[in-house]
Coordinates of C-alpha atoms and ligand atoms in Angstrom, one line a residue:
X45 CA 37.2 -63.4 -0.3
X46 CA 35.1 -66.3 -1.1
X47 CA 33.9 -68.0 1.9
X48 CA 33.3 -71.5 2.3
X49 CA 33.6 -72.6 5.9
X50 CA 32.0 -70.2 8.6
X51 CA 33.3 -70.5 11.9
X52 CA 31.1 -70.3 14.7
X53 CA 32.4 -69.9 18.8
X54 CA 29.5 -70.9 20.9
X55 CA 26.8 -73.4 20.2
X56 CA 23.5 -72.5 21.4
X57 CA 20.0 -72.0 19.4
X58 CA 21.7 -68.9 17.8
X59 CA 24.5 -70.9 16.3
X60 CA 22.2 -73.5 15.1
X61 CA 19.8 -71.1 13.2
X62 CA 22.7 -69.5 12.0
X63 CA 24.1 -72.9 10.9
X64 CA 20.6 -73.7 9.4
X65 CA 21.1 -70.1 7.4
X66 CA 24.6 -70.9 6.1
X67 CA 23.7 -74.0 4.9
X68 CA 21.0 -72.3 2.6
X69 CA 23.9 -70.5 1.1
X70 CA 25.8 -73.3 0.5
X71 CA 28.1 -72.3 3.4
X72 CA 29.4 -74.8 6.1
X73 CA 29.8 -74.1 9.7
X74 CA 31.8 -75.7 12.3
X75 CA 31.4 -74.5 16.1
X76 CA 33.7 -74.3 18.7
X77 CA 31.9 -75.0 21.9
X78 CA 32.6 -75.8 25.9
X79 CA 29.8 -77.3 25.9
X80 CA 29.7 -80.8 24.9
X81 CA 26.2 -80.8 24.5
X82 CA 25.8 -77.7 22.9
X83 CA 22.8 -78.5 20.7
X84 CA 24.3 -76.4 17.5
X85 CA 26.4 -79.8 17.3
X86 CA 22.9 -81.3 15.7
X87 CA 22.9 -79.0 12.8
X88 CA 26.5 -77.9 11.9
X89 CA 29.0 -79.9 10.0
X90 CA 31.5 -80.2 12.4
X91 CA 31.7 -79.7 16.2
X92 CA 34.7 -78.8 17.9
X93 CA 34.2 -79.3 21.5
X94 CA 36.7 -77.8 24.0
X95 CA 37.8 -74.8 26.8
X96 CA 37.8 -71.4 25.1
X97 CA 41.6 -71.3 27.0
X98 CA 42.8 -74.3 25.4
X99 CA 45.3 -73.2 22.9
X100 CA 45.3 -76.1 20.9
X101 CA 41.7 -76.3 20.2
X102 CA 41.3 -73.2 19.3
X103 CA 44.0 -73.2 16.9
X104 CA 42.7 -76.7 15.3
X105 CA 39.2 -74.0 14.8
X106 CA 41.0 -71.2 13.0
X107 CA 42.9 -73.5 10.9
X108 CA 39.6 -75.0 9.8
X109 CA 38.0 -71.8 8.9
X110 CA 37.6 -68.9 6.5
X111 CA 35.8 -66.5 9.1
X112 CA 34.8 -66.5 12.4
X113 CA 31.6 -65.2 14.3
X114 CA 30.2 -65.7 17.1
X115 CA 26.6 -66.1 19.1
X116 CA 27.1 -64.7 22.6
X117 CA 28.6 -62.0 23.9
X118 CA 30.3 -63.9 26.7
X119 CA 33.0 -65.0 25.2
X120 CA 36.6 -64.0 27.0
X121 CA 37.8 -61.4 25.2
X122 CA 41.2 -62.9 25.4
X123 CA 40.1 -65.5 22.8
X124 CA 38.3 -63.2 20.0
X125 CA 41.6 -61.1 20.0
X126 CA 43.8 -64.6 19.7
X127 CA 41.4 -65.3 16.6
X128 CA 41.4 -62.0 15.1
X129 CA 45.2 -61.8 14.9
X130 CA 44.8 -64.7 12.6
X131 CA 41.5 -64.7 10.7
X132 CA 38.7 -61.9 10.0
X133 CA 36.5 -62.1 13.2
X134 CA 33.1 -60.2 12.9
X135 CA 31.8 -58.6 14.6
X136 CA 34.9 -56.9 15.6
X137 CA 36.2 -57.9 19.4
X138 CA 36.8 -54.5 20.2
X139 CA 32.7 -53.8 19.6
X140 CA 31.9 -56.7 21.8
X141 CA 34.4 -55.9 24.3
X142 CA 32.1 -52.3 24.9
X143 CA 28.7 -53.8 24.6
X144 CA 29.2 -56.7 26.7
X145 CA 29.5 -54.3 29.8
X146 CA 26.6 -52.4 30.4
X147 CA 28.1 -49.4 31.5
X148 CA 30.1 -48.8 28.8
X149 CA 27.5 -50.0 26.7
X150 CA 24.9 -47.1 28.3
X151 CA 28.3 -44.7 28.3
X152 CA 28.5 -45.3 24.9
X153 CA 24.9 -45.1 23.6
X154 CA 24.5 -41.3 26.2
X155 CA 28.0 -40.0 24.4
X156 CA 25.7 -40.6 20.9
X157 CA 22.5 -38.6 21.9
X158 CA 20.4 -42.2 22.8
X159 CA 18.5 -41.8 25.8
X160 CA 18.6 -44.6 28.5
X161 CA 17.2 -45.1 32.0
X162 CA 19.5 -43.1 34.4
X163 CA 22.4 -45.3 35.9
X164 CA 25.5 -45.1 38.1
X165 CA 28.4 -47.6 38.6
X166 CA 28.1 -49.0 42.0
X167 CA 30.5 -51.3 43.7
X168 CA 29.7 -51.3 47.5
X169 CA 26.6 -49.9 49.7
X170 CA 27.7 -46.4 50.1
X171 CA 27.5 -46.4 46.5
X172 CA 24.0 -47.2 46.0
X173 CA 23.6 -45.0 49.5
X174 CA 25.1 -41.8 47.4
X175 CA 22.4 -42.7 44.5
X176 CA 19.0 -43.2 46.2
X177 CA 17.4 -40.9 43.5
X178 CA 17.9 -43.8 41.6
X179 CA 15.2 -46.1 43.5
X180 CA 13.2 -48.2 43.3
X181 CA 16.0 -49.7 41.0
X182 CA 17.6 -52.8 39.2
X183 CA 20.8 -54.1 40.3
X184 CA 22.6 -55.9 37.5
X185 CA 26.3 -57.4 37.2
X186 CA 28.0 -55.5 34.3
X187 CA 28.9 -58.2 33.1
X188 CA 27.8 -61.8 32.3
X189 CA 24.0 -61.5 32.8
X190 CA 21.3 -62.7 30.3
X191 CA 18.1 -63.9 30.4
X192 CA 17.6 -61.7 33.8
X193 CA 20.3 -63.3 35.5
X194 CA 22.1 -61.3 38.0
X195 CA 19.7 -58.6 38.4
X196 CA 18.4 -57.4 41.8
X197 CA 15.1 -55.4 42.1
X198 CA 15.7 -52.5 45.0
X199 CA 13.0 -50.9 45.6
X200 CA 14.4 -49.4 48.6
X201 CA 17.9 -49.5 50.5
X202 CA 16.9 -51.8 53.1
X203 CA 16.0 -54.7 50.1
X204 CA 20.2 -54.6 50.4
X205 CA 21.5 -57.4 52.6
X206 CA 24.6 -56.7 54.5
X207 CA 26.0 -60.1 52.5
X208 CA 25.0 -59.0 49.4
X209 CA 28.1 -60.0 46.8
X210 CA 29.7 -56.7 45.6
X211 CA 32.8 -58.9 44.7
X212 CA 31.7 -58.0 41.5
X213 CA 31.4 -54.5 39.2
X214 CA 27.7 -53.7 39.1
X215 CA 25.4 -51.1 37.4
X216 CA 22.3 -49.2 39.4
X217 CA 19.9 -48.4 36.8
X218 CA 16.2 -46.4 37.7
X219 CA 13.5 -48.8 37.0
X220 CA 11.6 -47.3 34.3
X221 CA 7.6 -47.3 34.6
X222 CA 7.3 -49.5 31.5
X223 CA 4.4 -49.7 29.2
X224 CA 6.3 -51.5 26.3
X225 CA 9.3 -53.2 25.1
X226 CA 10.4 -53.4 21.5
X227 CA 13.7 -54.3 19.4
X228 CA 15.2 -53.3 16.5
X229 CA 16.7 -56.2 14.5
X230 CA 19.4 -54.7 12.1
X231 CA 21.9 -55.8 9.7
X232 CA 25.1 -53.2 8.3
X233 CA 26.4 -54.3 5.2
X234 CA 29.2 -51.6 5.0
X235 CA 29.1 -47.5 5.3
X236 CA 25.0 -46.6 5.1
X237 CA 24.1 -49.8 4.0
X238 CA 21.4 -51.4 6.1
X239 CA 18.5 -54.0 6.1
X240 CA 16.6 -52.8 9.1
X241 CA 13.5 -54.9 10.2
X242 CA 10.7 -53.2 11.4
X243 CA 10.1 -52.8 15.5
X244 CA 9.2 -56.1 17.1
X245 CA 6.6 -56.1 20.1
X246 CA 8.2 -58.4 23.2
X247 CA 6.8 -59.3 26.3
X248 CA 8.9 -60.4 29.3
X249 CA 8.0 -62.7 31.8
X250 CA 10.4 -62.4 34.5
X251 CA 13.0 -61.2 32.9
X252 CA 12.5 -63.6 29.9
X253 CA 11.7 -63.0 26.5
X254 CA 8.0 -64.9 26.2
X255 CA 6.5 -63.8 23.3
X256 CA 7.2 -61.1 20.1
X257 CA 5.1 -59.9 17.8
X258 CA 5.2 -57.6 14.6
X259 CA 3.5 -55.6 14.0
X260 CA 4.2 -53.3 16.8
X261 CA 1.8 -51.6 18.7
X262 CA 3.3 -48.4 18.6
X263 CA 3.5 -44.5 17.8
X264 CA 5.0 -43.6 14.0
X265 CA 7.3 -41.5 16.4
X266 CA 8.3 -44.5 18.4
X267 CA 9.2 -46.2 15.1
X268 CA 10.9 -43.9 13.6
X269 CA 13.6 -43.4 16.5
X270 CA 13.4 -46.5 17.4
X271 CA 15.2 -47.5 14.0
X272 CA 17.0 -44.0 13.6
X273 CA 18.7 -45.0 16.8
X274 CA 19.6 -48.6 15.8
X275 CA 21.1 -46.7 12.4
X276 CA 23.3 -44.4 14.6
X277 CA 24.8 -47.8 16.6
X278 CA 25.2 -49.9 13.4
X279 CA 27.2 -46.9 12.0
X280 CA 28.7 -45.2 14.9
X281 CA 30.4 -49.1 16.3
X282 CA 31.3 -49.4 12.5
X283 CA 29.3 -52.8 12.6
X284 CA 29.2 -55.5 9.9
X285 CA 26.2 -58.5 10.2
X286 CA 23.2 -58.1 12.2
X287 CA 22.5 -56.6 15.6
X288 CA 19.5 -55.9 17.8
X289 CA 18.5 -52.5 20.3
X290 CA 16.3 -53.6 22.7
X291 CA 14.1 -50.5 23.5
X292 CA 11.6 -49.3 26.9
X293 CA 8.5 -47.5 26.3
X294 CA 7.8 -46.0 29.6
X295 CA 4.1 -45.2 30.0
X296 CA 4.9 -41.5 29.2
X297 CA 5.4 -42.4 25.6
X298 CA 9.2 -42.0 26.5
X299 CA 11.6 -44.3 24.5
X300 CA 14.8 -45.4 26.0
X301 CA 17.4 -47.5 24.8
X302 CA 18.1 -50.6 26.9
X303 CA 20.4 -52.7 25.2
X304 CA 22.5 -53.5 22.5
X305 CA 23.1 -57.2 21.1
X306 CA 25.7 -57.8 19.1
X307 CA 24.7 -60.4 17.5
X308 CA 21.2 -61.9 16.0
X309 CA 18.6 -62.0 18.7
X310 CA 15.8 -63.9 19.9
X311 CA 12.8 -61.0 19.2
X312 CA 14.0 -61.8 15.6
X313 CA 13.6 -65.2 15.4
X314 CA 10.4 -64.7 13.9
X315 CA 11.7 -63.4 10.8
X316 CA 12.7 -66.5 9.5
X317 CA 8.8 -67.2 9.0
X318 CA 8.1 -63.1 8.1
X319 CA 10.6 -62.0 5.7
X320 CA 12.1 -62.9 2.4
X321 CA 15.7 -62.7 4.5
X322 CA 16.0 -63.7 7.5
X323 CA 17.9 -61.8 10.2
X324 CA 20.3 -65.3 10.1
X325 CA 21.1 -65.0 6.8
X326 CA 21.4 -61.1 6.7
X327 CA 24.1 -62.4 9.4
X328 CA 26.0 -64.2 6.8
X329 CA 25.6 -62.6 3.5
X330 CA 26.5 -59.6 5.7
X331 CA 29.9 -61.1 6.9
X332 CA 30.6 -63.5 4.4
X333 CA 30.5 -60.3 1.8
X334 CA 27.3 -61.9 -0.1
X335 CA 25.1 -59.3 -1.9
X336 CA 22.2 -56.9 0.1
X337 CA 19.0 -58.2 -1.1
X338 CA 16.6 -55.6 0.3
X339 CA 14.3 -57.0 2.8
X340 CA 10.1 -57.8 2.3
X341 CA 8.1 -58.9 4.8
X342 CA 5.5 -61.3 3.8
X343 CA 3.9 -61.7 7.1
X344 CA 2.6 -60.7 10.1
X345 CA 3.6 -63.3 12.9
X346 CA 3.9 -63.8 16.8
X347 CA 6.9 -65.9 18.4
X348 CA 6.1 -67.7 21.4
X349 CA 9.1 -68.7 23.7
X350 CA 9.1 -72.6 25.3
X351 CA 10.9 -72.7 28.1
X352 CA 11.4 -75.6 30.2
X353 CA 9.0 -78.3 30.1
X354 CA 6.5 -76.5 27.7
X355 CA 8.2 -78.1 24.4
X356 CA 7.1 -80.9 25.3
X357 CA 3.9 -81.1 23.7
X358 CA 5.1 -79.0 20.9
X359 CA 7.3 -82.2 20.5
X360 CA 4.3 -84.4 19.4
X361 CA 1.8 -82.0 18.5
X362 CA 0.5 -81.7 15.1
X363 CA 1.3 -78.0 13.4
X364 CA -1.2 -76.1 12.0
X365 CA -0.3 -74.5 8.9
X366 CA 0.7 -71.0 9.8
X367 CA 2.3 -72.7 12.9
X368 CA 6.3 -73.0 12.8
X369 CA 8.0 -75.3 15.6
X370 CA 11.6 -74.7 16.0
X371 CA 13.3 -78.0 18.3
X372 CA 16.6 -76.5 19.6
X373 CA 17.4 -80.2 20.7
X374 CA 19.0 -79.1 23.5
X375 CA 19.7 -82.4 26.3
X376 CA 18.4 -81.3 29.3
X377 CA 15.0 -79.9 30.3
X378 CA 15.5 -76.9 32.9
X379 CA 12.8 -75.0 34.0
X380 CA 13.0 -71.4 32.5
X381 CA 15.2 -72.6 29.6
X382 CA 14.9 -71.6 25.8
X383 CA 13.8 -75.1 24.9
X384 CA 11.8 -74.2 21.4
X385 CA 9.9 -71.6 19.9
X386 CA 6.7 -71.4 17.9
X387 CA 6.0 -69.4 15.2
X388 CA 2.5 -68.7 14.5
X389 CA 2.1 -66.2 11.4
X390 CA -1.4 -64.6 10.2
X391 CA -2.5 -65.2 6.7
Ligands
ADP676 P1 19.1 -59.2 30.0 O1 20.6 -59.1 29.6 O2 18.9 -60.3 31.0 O3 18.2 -59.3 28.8 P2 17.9 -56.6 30.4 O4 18.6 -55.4 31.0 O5 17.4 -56.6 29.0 O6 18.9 -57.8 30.7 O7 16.7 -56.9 31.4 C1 15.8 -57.9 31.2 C2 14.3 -57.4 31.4 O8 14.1 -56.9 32.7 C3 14.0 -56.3 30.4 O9 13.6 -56.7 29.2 C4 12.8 -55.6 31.2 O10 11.6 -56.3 31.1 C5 13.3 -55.7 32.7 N1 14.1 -54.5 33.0 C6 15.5 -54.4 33.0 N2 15.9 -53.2 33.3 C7 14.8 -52.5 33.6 C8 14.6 -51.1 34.0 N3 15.6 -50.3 34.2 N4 13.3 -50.7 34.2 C9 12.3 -51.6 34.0 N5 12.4 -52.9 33.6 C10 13.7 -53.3 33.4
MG677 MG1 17.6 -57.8 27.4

């Protein structure tokens, strides 16, 4: 099928590099967003603003488009299945639907031989009681949490209020004694056809992606299974477009699978200044059915994160020439918010 118009449900910076992609293939995008001020509105072709539950926006967005995707994972599943029984969706709801949820996201990666911190379902305080071995510990909400966002640190049972909210399903995961973090940026084409990007370096600042870096510091061994495992997800959730496996190094030289994205990621957004292909446009030729060009990098590079007010400068600042300033336009300054990102790359 020959694809012309791309759409896109959500419109954050993903949406708008992936717009910014498209449009080098002489693709156009149009984003369905709740947000009004979703800043992907600055850079596709047509913005569809409305609730994910309103039936006649939605269909006005399938009837515009040739093929859907989508930039977060948060998206009720209710609506990727109302699309999918109408257009091609990719990737497929039903792959979302077990990554978005990290315990069947961890279920899922044990069943396939990955290794991942140990973990329980917990859903009251006896619960976390019954797994004590799994302290000191990180509470997270199954569902719904990015960016560090509902995740609890326990170091021990008393750091558990009486009122804490266990209205909600949550995961108890050992805290691993971590020495790195890496990510594997991959794109399936069809049945063993990958582009896989070399491991990325990140750093977190609480919680937060701050910077990524490639080369990565690492062990051949940690490379290798690092992308051997990304291989066995891309192939074992039958995936088509590009996806990311963020990856612990403990400071045994242990390597542990943390999470899966399905979708492009922000450890990657360097490779729009690194590679020949980008992992934005690996997206679309993936999904769209374009031809595998095999990957090159060109460059070694570090991405630096602005959050919050720290774009500011960035905003008026004159760029070197190896430096890469990415504006997501977004309305509102917040403190700890994706603002920007810089892109510095070593000649
Ligand atoms: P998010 O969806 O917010 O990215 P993650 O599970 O990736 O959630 O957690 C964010 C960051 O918190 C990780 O990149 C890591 O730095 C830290 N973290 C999360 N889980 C653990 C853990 N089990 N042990 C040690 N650090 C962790
Ligand atoms: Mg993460």
């Amino acid at each position: 099928m020959n694809i012309s118009v791309l759409g896109i449900v959500g419109g954050g910076q993903l949406a708008s590099l992936l717009t910014e992609a498209a449009k080098k293939l002489k693709i156009k995008t149009i984003i369905l967003s709740d947000d009004i001020d979703a800043p992907a509105k600055n850079f596709a072709e047509k913005f569809i603003y409305g609730k994910y539950d309103d039936e006649s926006i939605v269909n006005e967005f399938i009837n515009s488009v040739d093929l859907v995707t989508y930039e977060f994972e948060n998206i009720p599943n209710s609506i990727l299945n109302k699309i999918e029984y109408e257009k091609v969706i990719l990737p497929k709801p039903k792959i979302n639907k077990l990554v978005r949820n990290r315990l069947t996201e961890k279920d899922f990666l044990n069943k396939n031989n990955i290794r991942t911190t140990n973990y329980a379902s917990v859903n009251n305080f006896e619960d976390v009681k019954l797994n004590q071995k799994l302290l000191p510990g990180l509470l997270k909400t199954c569902t719904l949490g990015y960016d560090g966002k509902g995740q609890f640190i326990i170091n021990k049972l008393e750091d558990l209020n009486d009122d804490f909210d266990f209205t909600k399903k949550y995961i108890l995961e050992k805290k691993i004694n971590l020495k790195q973090e890496i990510s594997v940026v991959i794109t399936r084409y069809g049945h063993q056809k990958y582009e896989i990007y070399e491991p990325i370096e990140n750093v977190h600042e609480d919680q937060i992606l701050k910077y990524s870096k490639i080369p990565a510091n690492i062990s051949d061994k940690i490379m290798n299974k690092s992308k051997e495992w990304a291989m066995i997800i891309a192939e074992e959730l039958d995936y088509i477009g590009t996806l990311c496996v963020e990856y612990f190094i403990d400071k045994n030289e242990n390597i542990y699978a943390n999470e899966i994205a399905p979708r492009v990621h922000n450890s990657g957004h360097l490779t729009i200044n690194t590679h020949n292909i980008s992992q934005f446009e690996n997206h679309i030729r993936a999904i769209c059915g374009l031809k595998q060009i095999n990957i090159k990098k060109i460059y070694n590079a570090k991405m630096i994160n602005l959050l919050g007010d720290e774009i500011l400068p960035y905003r008026e600042k004159y760029l070197k020439e190896n430096e890469f300033f990415f504006d997501y336009l977004k309305k509102d300054i917040k403190p700890k918010r994706k603002m920007g990102h810089l892109t510095i790359i070593e000649k």
